[in-house]
Short mmCIF file of C-alpha atoms and ligand atoms in Angstrom, two decimals:
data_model
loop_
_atom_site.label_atom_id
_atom_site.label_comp_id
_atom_site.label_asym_id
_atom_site.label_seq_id
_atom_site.Cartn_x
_atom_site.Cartn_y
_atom_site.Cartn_z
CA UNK A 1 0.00 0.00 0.00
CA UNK A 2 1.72 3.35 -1.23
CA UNK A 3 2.27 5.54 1.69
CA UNK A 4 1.95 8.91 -0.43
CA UNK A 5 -1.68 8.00 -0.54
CA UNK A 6 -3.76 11.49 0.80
CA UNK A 7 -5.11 11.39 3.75
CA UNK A 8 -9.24 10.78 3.54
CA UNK A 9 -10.52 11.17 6.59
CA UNK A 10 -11.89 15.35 7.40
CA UNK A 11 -10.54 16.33 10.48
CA UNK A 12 -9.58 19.46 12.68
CA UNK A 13 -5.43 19.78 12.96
CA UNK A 14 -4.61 21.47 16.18
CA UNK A 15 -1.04 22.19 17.45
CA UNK A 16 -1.24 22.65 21.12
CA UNK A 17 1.58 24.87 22.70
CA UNK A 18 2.04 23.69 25.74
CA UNK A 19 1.98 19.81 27.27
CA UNK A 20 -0.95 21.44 29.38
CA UNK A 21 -3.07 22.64 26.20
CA UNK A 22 -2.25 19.09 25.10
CA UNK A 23 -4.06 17.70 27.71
CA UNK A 24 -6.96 20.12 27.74
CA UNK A 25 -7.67 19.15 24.66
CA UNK A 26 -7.61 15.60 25.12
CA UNK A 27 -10.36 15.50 27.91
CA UNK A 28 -12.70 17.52 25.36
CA UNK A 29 -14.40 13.94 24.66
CA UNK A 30 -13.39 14.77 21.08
CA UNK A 31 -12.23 11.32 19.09
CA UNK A 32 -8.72 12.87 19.65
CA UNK A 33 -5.14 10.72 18.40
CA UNK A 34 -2.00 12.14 19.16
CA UNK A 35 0.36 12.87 16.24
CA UNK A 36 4.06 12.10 17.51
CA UNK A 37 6.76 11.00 14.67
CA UNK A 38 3.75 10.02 12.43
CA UNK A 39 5.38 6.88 11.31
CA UNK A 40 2.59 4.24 12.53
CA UNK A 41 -0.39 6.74 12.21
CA UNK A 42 0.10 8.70 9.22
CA UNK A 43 1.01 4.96 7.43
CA UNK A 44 -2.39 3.49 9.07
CA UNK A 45 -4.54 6.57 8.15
CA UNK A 46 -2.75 6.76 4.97
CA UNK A 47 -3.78 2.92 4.70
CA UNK A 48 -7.46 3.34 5.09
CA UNK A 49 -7.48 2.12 9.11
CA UNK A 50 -11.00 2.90 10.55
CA UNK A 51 -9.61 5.02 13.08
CA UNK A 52 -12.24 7.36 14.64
CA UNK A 53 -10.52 10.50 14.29
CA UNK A 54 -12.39 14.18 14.69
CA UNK A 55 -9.05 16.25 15.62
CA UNK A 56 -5.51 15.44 14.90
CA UNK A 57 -3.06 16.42 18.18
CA UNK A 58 0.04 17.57 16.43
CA UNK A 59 2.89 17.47 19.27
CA UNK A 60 5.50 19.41 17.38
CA UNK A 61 5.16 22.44 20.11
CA UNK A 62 5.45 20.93 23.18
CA UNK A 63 8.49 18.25 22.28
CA UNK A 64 10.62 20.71 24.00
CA UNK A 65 8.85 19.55 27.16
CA UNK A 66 8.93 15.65 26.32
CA UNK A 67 12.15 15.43 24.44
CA UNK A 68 14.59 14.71 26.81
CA UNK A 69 17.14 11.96 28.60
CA UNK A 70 17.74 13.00 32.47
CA UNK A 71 18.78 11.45 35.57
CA UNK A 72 16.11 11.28 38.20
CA UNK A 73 18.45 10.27 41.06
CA UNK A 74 18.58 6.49 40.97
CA UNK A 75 16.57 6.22 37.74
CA UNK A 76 16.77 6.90 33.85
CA UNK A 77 13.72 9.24 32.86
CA UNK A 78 13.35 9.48 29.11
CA UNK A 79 10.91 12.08 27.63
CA UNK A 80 7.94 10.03 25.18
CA UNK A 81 8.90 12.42 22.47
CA UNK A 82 12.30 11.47 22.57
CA UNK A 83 13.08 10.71 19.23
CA UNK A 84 14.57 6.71 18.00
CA UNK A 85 17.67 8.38 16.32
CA UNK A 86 18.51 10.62 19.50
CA UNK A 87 18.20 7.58 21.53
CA UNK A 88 20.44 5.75 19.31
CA UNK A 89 23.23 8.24 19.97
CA UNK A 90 22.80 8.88 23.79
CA UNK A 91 25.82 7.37 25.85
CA UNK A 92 23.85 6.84 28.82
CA UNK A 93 21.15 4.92 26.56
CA UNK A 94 24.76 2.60 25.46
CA UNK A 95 24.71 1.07 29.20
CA UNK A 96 21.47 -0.65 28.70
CA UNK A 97 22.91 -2.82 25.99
CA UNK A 98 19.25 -4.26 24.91
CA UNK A 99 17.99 -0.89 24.00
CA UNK A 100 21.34 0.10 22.60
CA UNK A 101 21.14 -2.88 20.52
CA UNK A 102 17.21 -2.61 19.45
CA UNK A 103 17.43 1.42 18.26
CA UNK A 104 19.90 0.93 15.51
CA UNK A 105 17.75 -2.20 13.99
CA UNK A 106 14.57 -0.44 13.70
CA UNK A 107 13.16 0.89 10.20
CA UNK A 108 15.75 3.11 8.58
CA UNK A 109 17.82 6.64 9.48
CA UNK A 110 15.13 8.57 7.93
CA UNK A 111 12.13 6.87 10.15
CA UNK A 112 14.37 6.87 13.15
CA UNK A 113 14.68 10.66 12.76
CA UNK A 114 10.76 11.12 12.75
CA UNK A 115 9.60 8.24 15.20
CA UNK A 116 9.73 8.37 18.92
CA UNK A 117 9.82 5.82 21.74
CA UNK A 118 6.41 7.35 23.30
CA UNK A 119 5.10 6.49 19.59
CA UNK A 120 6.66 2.98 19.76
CA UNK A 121 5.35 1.94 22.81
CA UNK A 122 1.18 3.87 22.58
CA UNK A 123 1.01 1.73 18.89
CA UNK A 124 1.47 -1.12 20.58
CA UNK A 125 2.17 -3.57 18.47
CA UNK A 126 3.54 -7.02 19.27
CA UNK A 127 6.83 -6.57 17.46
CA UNK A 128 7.53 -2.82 18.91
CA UNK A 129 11.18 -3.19 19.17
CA UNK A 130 11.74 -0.91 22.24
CA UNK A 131 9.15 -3.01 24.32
CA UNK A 132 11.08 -6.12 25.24
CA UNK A 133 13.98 -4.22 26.27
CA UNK A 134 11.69 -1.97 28.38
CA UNK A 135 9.87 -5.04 30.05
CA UNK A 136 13.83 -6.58 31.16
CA UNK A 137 14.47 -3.24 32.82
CA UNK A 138 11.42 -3.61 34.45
CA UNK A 139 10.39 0.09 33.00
CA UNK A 140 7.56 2.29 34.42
CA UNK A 141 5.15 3.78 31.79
CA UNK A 142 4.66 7.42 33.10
CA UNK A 143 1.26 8.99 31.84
CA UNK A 144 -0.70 12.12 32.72
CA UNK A 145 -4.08 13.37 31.67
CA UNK A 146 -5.49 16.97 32.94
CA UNK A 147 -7.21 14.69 36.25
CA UNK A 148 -3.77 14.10 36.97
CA UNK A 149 -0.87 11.63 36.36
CA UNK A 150 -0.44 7.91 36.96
CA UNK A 151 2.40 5.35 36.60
CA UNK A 152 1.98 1.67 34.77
CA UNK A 153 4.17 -0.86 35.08
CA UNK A 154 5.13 -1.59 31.06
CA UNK A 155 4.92 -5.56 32.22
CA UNK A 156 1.08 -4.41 32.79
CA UNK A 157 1.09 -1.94 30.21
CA UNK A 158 -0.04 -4.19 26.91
CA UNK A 159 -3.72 -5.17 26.33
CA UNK A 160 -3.49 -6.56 22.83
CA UNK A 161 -2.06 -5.77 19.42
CA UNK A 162 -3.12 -1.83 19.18
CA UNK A 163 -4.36 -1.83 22.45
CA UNK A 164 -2.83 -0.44 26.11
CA UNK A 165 -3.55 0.93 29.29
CA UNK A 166 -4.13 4.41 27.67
CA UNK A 167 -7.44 6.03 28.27
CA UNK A 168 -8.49 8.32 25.69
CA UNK A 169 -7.80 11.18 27.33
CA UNK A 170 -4.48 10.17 28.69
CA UNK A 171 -0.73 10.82 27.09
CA UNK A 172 2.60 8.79 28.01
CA UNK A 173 4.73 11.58 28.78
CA UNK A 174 7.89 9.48 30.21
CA UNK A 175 9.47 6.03 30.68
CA UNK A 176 11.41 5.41 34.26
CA UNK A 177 14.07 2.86 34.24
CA UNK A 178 15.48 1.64 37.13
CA UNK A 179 20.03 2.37 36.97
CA UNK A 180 21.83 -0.10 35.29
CA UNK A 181 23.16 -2.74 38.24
CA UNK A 182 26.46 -3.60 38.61
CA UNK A 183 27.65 -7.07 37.15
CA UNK A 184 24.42 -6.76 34.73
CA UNK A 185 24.18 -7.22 31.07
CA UNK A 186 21.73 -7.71 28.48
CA UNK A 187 21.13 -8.14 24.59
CA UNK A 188 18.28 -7.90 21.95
CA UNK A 189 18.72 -9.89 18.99
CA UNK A 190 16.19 -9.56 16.23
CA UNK A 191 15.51 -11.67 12.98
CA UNK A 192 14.23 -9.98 9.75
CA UNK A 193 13.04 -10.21 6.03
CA UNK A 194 15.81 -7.33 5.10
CA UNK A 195 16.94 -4.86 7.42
CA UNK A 196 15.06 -2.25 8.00
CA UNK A 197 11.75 -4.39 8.86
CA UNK A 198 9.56 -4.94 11.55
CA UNK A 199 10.65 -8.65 12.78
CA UNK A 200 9.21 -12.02 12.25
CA UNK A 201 10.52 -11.97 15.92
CA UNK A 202 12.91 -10.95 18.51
CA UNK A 203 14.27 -11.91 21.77
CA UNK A 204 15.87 -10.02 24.97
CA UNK A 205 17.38 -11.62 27.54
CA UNK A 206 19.00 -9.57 30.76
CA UNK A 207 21.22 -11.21 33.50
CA UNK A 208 22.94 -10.51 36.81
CA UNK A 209 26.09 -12.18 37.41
CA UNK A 210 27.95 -12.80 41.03
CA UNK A 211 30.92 -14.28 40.67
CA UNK A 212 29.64 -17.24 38.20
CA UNK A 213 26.33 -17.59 39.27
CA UNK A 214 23.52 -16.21 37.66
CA UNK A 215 21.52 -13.51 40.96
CA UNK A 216 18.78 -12.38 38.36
CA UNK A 217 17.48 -13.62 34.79
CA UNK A 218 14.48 -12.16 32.97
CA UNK A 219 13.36 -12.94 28.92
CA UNK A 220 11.02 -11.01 26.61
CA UNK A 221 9.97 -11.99 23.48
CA UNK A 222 8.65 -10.10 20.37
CA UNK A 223 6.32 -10.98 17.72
CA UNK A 224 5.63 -14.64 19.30
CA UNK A 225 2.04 -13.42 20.58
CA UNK A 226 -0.76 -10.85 20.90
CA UNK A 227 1.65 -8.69 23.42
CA UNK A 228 5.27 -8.32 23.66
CA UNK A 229 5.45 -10.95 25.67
CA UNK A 230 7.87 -11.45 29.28
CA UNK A 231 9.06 -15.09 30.04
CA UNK A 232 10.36 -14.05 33.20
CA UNK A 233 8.63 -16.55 35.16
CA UNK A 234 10.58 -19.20 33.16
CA UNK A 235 13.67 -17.34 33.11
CA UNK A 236 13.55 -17.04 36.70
CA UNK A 237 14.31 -20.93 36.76
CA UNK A 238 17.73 -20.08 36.08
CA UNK A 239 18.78 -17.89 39.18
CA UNK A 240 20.97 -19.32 41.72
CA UNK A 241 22.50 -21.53 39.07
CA UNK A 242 26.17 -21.59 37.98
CA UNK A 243 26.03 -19.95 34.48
CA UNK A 244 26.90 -22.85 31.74
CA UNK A 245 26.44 -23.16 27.89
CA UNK A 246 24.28 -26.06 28.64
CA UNK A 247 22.32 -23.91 31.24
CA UNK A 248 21.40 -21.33 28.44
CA UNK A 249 20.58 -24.55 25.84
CA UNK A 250 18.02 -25.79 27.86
CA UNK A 251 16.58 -22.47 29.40
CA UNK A 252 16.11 -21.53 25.47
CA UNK A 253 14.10 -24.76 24.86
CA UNK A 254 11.96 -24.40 27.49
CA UNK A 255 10.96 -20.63 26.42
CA UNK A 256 10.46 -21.94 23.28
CA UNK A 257 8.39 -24.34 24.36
CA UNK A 258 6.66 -22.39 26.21
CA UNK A 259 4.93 -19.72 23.35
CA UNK A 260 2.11 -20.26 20.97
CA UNK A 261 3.47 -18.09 18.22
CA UNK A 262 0.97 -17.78 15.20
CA UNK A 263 1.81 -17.83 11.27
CA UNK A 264 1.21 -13.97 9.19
CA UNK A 265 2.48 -12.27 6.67
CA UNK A 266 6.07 -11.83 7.91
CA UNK A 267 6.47 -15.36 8.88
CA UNK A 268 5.40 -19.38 10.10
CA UNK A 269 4.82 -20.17 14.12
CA UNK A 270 7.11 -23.24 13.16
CA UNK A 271 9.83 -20.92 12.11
CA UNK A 272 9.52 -18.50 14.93
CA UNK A 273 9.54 -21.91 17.31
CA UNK A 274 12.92 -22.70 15.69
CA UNK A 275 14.17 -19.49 15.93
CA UNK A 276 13.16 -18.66 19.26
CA UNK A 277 15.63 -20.92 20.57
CA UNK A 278 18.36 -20.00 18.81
CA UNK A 279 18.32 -16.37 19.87
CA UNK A 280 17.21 -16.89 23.23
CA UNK A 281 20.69 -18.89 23.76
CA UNK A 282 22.42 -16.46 21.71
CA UNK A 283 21.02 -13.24 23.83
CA UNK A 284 21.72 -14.98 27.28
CA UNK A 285 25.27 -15.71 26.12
CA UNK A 286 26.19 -12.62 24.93
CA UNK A 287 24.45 -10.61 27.84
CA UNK A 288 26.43 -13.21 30.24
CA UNK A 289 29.41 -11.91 28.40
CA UNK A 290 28.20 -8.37 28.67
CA UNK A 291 28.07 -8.68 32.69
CA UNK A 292 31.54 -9.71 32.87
CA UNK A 293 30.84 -13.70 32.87
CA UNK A 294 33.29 -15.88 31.18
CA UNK A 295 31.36 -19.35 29.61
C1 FAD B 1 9.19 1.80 7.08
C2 FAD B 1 8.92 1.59 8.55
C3 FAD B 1 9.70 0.68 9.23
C4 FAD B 1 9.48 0.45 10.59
N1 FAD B 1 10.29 -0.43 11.25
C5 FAD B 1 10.09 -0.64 12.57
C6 FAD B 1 10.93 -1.55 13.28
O1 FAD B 1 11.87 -2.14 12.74
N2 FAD B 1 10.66 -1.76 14.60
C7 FAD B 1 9.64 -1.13 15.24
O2 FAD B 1 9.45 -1.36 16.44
N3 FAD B 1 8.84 -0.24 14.60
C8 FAD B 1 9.05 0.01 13.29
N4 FAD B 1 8.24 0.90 12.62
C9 FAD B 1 7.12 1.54 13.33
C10 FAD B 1 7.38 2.98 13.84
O3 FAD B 1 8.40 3.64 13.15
C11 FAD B 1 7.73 2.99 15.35
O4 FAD B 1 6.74 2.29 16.07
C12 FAD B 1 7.85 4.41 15.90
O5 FAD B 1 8.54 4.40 17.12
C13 FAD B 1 6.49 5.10 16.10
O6 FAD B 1 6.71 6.37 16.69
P1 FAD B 1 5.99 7.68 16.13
O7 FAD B 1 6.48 8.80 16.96
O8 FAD B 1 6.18 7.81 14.68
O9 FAD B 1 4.47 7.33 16.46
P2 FAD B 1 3.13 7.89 15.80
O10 FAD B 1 2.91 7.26 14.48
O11 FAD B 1 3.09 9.37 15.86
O12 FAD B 1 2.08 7.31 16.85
C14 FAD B 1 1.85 5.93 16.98
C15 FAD B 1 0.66 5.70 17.93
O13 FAD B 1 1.00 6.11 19.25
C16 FAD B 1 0.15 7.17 19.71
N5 FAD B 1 1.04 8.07 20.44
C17 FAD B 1 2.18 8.64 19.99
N6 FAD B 1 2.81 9.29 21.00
C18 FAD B 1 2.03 9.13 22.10
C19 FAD B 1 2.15 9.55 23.47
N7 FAD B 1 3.19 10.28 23.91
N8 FAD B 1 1.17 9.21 24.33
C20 FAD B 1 0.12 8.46 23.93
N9 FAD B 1 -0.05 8.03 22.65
C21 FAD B 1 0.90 8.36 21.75
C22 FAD B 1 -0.45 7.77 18.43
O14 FAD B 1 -1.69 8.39 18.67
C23 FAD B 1 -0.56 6.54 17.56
O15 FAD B 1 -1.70 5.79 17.92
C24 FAD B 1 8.44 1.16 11.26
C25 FAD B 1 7.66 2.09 10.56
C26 FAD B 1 7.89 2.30 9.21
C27 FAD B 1 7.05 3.30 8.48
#
C-alpha cells in the first residue's frame, strides 16, 4: 500500500503549545489521536485504518517539554517524544545494551529521525522493538491526563495488538528505568526479512552475574504473541544456578516451548519456534558476556 496516498478522513489539525493545552484538549471527549513522529499513524490513516478521528493532536510544540534523557536520582527518565535516532546516539542509553542494541535495527535513518519511543510503545504492536527491552528493565510507563498523572508498570502496560492501558484522554509523557546494576548485562537480537523491517521476531534476555552464578534472569519476546510478551517466570528458573552453555541450551528450549506463536504475513509459528531458541541462547550468552561472565 503506497504511503503517499492522501489522507481521507476530514478532520480538525490542532497544534497545542504547551503539554498542558495538550491535555486540555484531550479530555474535550473529542475522538482525539496524538500525532508524535507520524510513522505508525500517518502509514495506518494513509492505509485506510477505521480510526475514529475528529481532531488530529500535532505534538510538534510541546516536544521541547517531552524530548529529553535526564537522571532522576537512581533512575533513567526518558521524555515520550524522545526521538529513536537521538536515543540511538545517547551514551547513557549505550549502558542498557538491549535498547542500545534494538534502536539501531529499527526501520531506517530517515524513520528513526521522525519516530519516537512514546510512539513505539502507545502503537502497541507485538513486534515494537523498544518493548522487550523496556519489560527486562522492568520500565515504568509514566502517563498524565489533565485529572492528573499515573504510573503503569510496562509488564502491565499491553492489552493486545493496538491496544494499552491508555485512556483516551491520557498521554505517556515518560518512561522510568530503574540504573543499570552492577555485574548486569543484556542483549536484543532480532531476525528480519531485510533490514530495515519490523521482525518475524525478537528476543531479549537480561542477566545478573555474582561471581559465576547467575543472581537475576528475565526474557522477553517479540512478535511470538498478541503482546510483547515477558518469560520471566521461566527465566527465573535459572537464578541461583552456575552460568553454563548447557544452562542457556536448555533455558532456550523451554521458552520456546513455552509460546504459541501464530503464522502472518512476515512469517510461520514453526519458524519463529525454531528461531526462538536460537536467539534466546544467543542473547543470554552474549548478555552473560556483557556482565563480565566468562562461559
Ligand atoms: C518503514 C517503517 C519501518 C518500521 N520499522 C520498525 C521496526 O523495525 N521496529 C519497530 O518497532 N517499529 C518500526 N516501525 C514503526 C514505527 O516507526 C515505530 O513504532 C515508531 O517508534 C512510532 O513512533 P511515532 O512517533 O512515529 O508514532 P506515531 O505514528 O506518531 O504514533 C503511533 C501511535 O501512538 C500514539 N502516540 C504517539 N505518541 C504518544 C504519546 N506520547 N502518548 C500516547 N499516545 C501516543 C499515536 O496516537 C498513535 O496511535 C516502522 C515504521 C515504518 C514506516
Amino acid at each position: 500500500m503506497s504511503t503517499t496516498r492522501l489522507l481521507l478522513n476530514e478532520f480538525e489539525y490542532i497544534a497545542p503549545a504547551s503539554l498542558h493545552d495538550a491535555l486540555d484538549l484531550l479530555s474535550t471527549g473529542n475522538d482525539v489521536k496524538i500525532l508524535a513522529g507520524g510513522t505508525d499513524l500517518l502509514v495506518k490513516l494513509k492505509s485506510g485504518v477505521d480510526i475514529p478521528l475528529e481532531i488530529l493532536l500535532d505534538t510538534k510544540n510541546i516536544a521541547q517539554e517531552l524530548d529529553f534523557v535526564a537522571r532522576n536520582g537512581y533512575e533513567l527518565e526518558i521524555g515520550s517524544l524522545t526521538k529513536l535516532s537521538t536515543l540511538e546516539k545517547h551514551d547513557t542509553i549505550r549502558k542498557y545494551h538491549a535498547l542500545s542494541d534494538a534502536l539501531p535495527l529499527m526501520a531506517s535513518v530517515a524513520v528513526r529521525n521522525m519516530g519516537t519511543i512514546g510512539g513505539n510503545i502507545a502503537n502497541a504492536s507485538p513486534a515494537a522493538d523498544t518493548a522487550c527491552p523496556l519489560i527486562v528493565y522492568d520500565a515504568t510507563v509514566c502517563v498524565s491526563s489533565a485529572d492528573g498523572d499515573r504510573e503503569v508498570l510496562i509488564h502491565d502496560f499491553f492489552k493486545g495488538p493496538g491496544q494499552c492501558d491508555l485512556l483516551h484522554d491520557e498521554m505517556i509523557v515518560s518512561f522510568r528505568l530503574p540504573e543499570v546494576a552492577p555485574n548486569s548485562g543484556s542483549c536484543f537480537l532480532k531476525k528480519t526479512r531485510v533490514k530495515p523491517d519490523i521482525s518475524k521476531i525478537s528476543a531479549t534476555a537480561y542477566l545478573e552475574r555474582d561471581g559465576d552464578v547467575i543472581s537475576a534472569c528475565k526474557v522477553a519476546l517479540g512478535s511470538v504473541a498478541a503482546t510483547p510478551l515477558c518469560l520471566c517466570e521461566i527465566a527465573l528458573g535459572a537464578v541461583a544456578k552456575k552460568a553454563s552453555l548447557e544452562l542457556f541450551e536448555e533455558l532456550a528450549k523451554k521458552i520456546a516451548a513455552a509460546i504459541r506463536p501464530i503464522d502472518d504475513n512476515r512469517s510461520t509459528a514453526e519458524y519463529r519456534h525454531a528461531l526462538a531458541e536460537m536467539l534466546v541462547k544467543e542473547a543470554l550468552e552474549t548478555a552473560w558476556e556483557r556482565a563480565g561472565g566468562i562461559l
